[in-house]
XYZ file of C-alpha atoms in Angstrom:
272
model
C 26.057 -24.947 45.289
C 22.383 -25.500 45.966
C 21.545 -21.882 45.057
C 23.460 -22.171 41.756
C 21.593 -25.362 40.880
C 18.261 -23.679 41.587
C 19.189 -20.723 39.372
C 20.240 -23.087 36.571
C 16.989 -25.010 36.844
C 15.007 -21.761 36.651
C 16.989 -20.674 33.579
C 16.413 -24.022 31.880
C 12.686 -23.782 32.572
C 12.557 -20.221 31.195
C 14.458 -21.253 28.069
C 12.086 -24.181 27.547
C 9.027 -21.959 27.930
C 10.535 -19.412 25.514
C 11.150 -22.126 22.920
C 7.610 -23.421 23.279
C 6.201 -19.926 22.797
C 8.580 -19.166 19.919
C 7.796 -22.191 17.755
C 4.185 -22.383 16.588
C 3.023 -25.308 14.452
C -0.181 -24.582 12.553
C -2.058 -27.614 11.137
C -3.060 -27.856 7.504
C -6.253 -25.947 6.539
C -5.905 -23.736 9.617
C -4.768 -20.218 10.380
C -3.797 -18.334 13.521
C -4.076 -14.632 14.340
C -0.998 -13.093 15.977
C -1.218 -9.968 18.110
C 1.645 -7.894 19.480
C 0.747 -5.886 22.572
C -2.933 -6.319 21.695
C -2.597 -5.176 18.076
C -2.952 -7.361 14.988
C 0.423 -8.204 13.459
C 0.051 -11.052 10.968
C -1.733 -14.283 10.126
C 0.123 -17.570 10.545
C -0.457 -20.121 7.809
C -0.062 -23.892 7.964
C 3.412 -25.126 8.861
C 6.209 -24.115 11.207
C 6.121 -20.473 12.290
C 8.366 -18.362 14.525
C 6.974 -15.682 16.818
C 8.546 -13.421 19.436
C 8.044 -15.033 22.863
C 6.297 -13.060 25.631
C 5.536 -10.279 23.103
C 3.501 -11.977 20.383
C 0.413 -13.930 21.352
C -2.002 -16.157 19.462
C -5.414 -14.468 19.532
C -7.455 -17.043 17.658
C -7.126 -20.224 15.614
C -9.459 -20.474 12.630
C -10.466 -23.672 10.833
C -10.420 -22.993 7.072
C -12.242 -26.181 6.084
C -15.827 -26.200 4.909
C -18.172 -26.428 7.877
C -21.724 -27.768 8.150
C -23.892 -26.156 10.825
C -27.587 -27.023 11.400
C -29.699 -24.256 12.883
C -32.937 -24.678 14.852
C -36.260 -24.245 13.006
C -37.162 -20.642 12.282
C -40.783 -19.375 12.051
C -41.510 -17.683 8.736
C -44.784 -16.054 7.551
C -45.867 -16.824 3.986
C -47.702 -14.509 1.614
C -51.076 -16.014 2.633
C -50.325 -15.269 6.340
C -49.447 -18.803 7.382
C -46.604 -19.531 9.778
C -44.202 -22.318 8.818
C -41.097 -23.522 10.609
C -38.130 -23.987 8.329
C -35.098 -26.079 9.194
C -31.840 -24.711 7.821
C -28.454 -26.305 7.260
C -25.624 -23.967 6.360
C -22.413 -24.842 4.538
C -19.770 -22.175 5.012
C -16.012 -21.770 4.750
C -13.807 -19.064 6.213
C -11.540 -17.510 3.579
C -10.166 -14.544 5.553
C -9.104 -15.352 9.110
C -8.429 -11.711 9.959
C -11.912 -10.577 8.863
C -13.559 -13.471 10.712
C -11.759 -12.428 13.903
C -11.990 -8.624 13.896
C -14.830 -7.568 11.592
C -17.605 -9.433 13.426
C -17.998 -10.587 17.004
C -19.376 -14.031 16.083
C -19.353 -14.906 12.402
C -21.456 -18.067 12.991
C -24.237 -16.043 14.583
C -23.954 -13.491 11.789
C -24.355 -16.275 9.199
C -27.425 -17.583 11.007
C -29.120 -14.186 11.178
C -28.307 -13.446 7.538
C -29.773 -16.803 6.511
C -32.980 -16.246 8.471
C -33.402 -12.752 7.025
C -32.915 -14.034 3.484
C -35.445 -16.855 3.968
C -38.048 -14.475 5.362
C -37.610 -12.125 2.404
C -38.006 -14.956 -0.114
C -40.785 -16.972 1.513
C -42.700 -13.832 2.458
C -43.460 -13.383 -1.252
C -44.742 -16.967 -1.730
C -47.857 -18.792 -0.653
C -47.721 -22.047 1.303
C -48.153 -24.381 -1.681
C -45.460 -22.642 -3.671
C -43.162 -22.643 -0.664
C -43.459 -26.407 -0.258
C -42.788 -27.140 -3.948
C -40.241 -24.470 -4.882
C -37.095 -25.451 -3.081
C -34.906 -24.781 -6.146
C -36.506 -21.389 -6.674
C -35.805 -20.454 -3.055
C -32.174 -21.429 -3.478
C -31.941 -19.434 -6.715
C -33.518 -16.364 -5.116
C -31.094 -16.684 -2.232
C -28.151 -16.692 -4.652
C -29.572 -13.657 -6.446
C -29.892 -11.740 -3.192
C -26.363 -12.694 -2.209
C -25.014 -11.545 -5.583
C -26.900 -8.266 -5.213
C -25.400 -7.755 -1.765
C -21.907 -8.411 -3.099
C -22.560 -5.952 -5.928
C -23.622 -3.208 -3.542
C -20.628 -3.943 -1.346
C -18.290 -3.645 -4.345
C -19.893 -0.350 -5.340
C -19.476 1.063 -1.840
C -15.889 -0.147 -1.718
C -15.121 1.493 -5.090
C -16.721 4.758 -3.968
C -14.632 4.689 -0.788
C -11.426 4.110 -2.757
C -12.312 6.938 -5.150
C -12.915 9.337 -2.254
C -9.643 8.265 -0.638
C -7.764 8.920 -3.896
C -9.407 12.337 -4.235
C -8.484 13.260 -0.663
C -4.898 12.118 -1.255
C -4.624 14.218 -4.426
C -6.089 17.229 -2.609
C -3.567 16.788 0.210
C -0.667 16.627 -2.252
C -1.928 19.756 -4.010
C -2.181 21.560 -0.675
C 1.384 20.506 0.169
C 2.634 21.865 -3.179
C 0.827 25.157 -2.599
C 2.317 25.414 0.894
C 5.852 24.828 -0.398
C 5.310 27.344 -3.218
C 4.036 29.996 -0.821
C 6.897 29.337 1.599
C 9.493 29.757 -1.158
C 8.005 33.048 -2.338
C 7.517 34.281 1.206
C 11.195 33.617 1.919
C 12.200 35.511 -1.267
C 14.683 32.826 -2.353
C 17.188 33.972 -5.003
C 18.134 32.086 -8.179
C 21.291 30.619 -6.684
C 19.389 28.917 -3.889
C 16.763 27.577 -6.298
C 19.441 26.211 -8.618
C 21.199 24.517 -5.716
C 17.963 22.912 -4.517
C 17.191 21.715 -8.042
C 20.623 20.127 -8.364
C 20.041 18.324 -5.083
C 16.734 16.936 -6.361
C 18.131 15.656 -9.681
C 19.222 12.224 -8.281
C 15.729 11.631 -6.868
C 14.127 12.682 -10.159
C 16.341 10.228 -12.031
C 15.440 7.267 -9.781
C 13.604 4.402 -11.474
C 13.735 3.017 -14.994
C 10.399 4.532 -15.971
C 11.481 8.148 -15.371
C 12.282 9.280 -18.891
C 10.826 12.792 -18.690
C 12.375 15.505 -16.544
C 10.440 18.662 -15.813
C 12.854 21.590 -15.992
C 11.548 25.018 -14.898
C 11.940 27.842 -17.415
C 13.939 29.888 -14.918
C 16.492 27.150 -14.273
C 18.797 28.423 -17.058
C 19.154 31.845 -15.478
C 19.488 30.248 -12.063
C 22.298 27.958 -13.219
C 24.048 30.914 -14.856
C 23.888 32.789 -11.581
C 25.240 29.762 -9.729
C 28.090 29.292 -12.172
C 28.888 33.006 -11.970
C 29.024 32.805 -8.209
C 31.353 29.807 -8.371
C 33.501 31.496 -11.035
C 34.199 34.445 -8.769
C 36.559 32.202 -6.839
C 38.599 31.779 -10.082
C 41.949 30.004 -10.458
C 43.997 30.657 -7.362
C 47.733 30.370 -6.612
C 49.208 31.156 -10.078
C 46.952 28.852 -12.057
C 47.125 28.806 -15.835
C 44.047 30.923 -16.465
C 43.087 32.642 -19.684
C 44.670 36.128 -20.108
C 42.842 38.272 -22.638
C 45.760 40.751 -22.866
C 48.280 38.102 -23.817
C 45.795 36.662 -26.276
C 45.249 40.034 -27.878
C 48.988 40.656 -28.095
C 49.651 37.337 -29.727
C 46.785 37.869 -32.068
C 48.129 41.308 -33.048
C 51.689 40.042 -33.823
C 50.299 37.262 -35.981
C 48.162 39.677 -38.012
C 51.041 42.133 -38.567
C 53.385 39.456 -39.895
C 50.781 38.342 -42.405
C 50.255 41.921 -43.698
C 54.028 42.424 -44.135
C 54.411 39.225 -46.172
C 51.540 40.279 -48.451
C 53.178 43.717 -49.040
C 56.506 42.102 -50.010
C 54.802 39.874 -52.564
C 53.150 42.921 -54.155
C 56.484 44.808 -54.443
C 58.265 41.957 -56.285
C 58.312 42.506 -60.118
C 56.551 39.909 -62.202
C 58.745 37.256 -63.826
C 58.511 37.152 -67.637
C-alpha cells in the first residue's frame, strides 16, 4: 500500500506542475514570448493563455507601458570645439515584443546609443551659446533625423519586397518552363493532355473570382480524340445503338410511298 500511495502522490505532483505550466496569466499591458524547442512560436497577450507543458516555454516577458529611463551625462563636442556634458532622459514604449526580443540583444542599450549618436550629430553643428538656448530646435532636429531614418528603412523594406516578388515570379516561370519541357520530352499524346486538363478543371473553377478560363487551342482536338477513344467501347450486350442500315431502309420505304401517292394523283382525271 505504501508504494501505491507514493506513486499516487508523484502523479498528483506531476499533474499539478503540468497545470501550472499549462495555464499562463499575462497581466494587462504586458506580453510574453513563447518558444517551442528553442524556436519562436507565438506572442501571448494579456489574459488567460494555454500553452503545451514541458514543450512550450516562456522566453521573455515584455512590459508594453511607456518607460522613462535616465542615462548618465554624455560628453559632446560643439561646433566651436567645446566639450559639454548632456543629461538625457528617454521616454520609450515597446510596440513589438517579438522584435524587442530577437532583433536586438538589448533594446535599452540600443536606444541609449542611438540617442547619444543623434545628440552628437545635432550639437556638433551648433556653437555653445546656441546649444544652451536651442532646446526646442534640438528636439525638432532629432525628430527630423528619426523621420529620415524611418523613411530610409521603409525604402529598403520596399526594395526587399520588390526583389522577393521578382524572385518568386522568376521561380514560377522556371517551374512552368520545366513542366513544358517535360511534357514535350515525354511526347504526350492528345488523349493524355485532355485527361490532365479535365482533372485540372475543378481546381481552375475554385473561388468566386475565377470567371475566366484559359482553354488551349488544341483542347478541341484533344477532347475529340478522347471521346473517340471512349466511343470505341460502344454499346455492349445488345444495347439499343443507332443502326445506319435500318435507318436507310426505313428512309427508303418512306420515300417510295410518297412517290407512289404523287403518281396516283397525277393519273386521276380532273373533275369538271
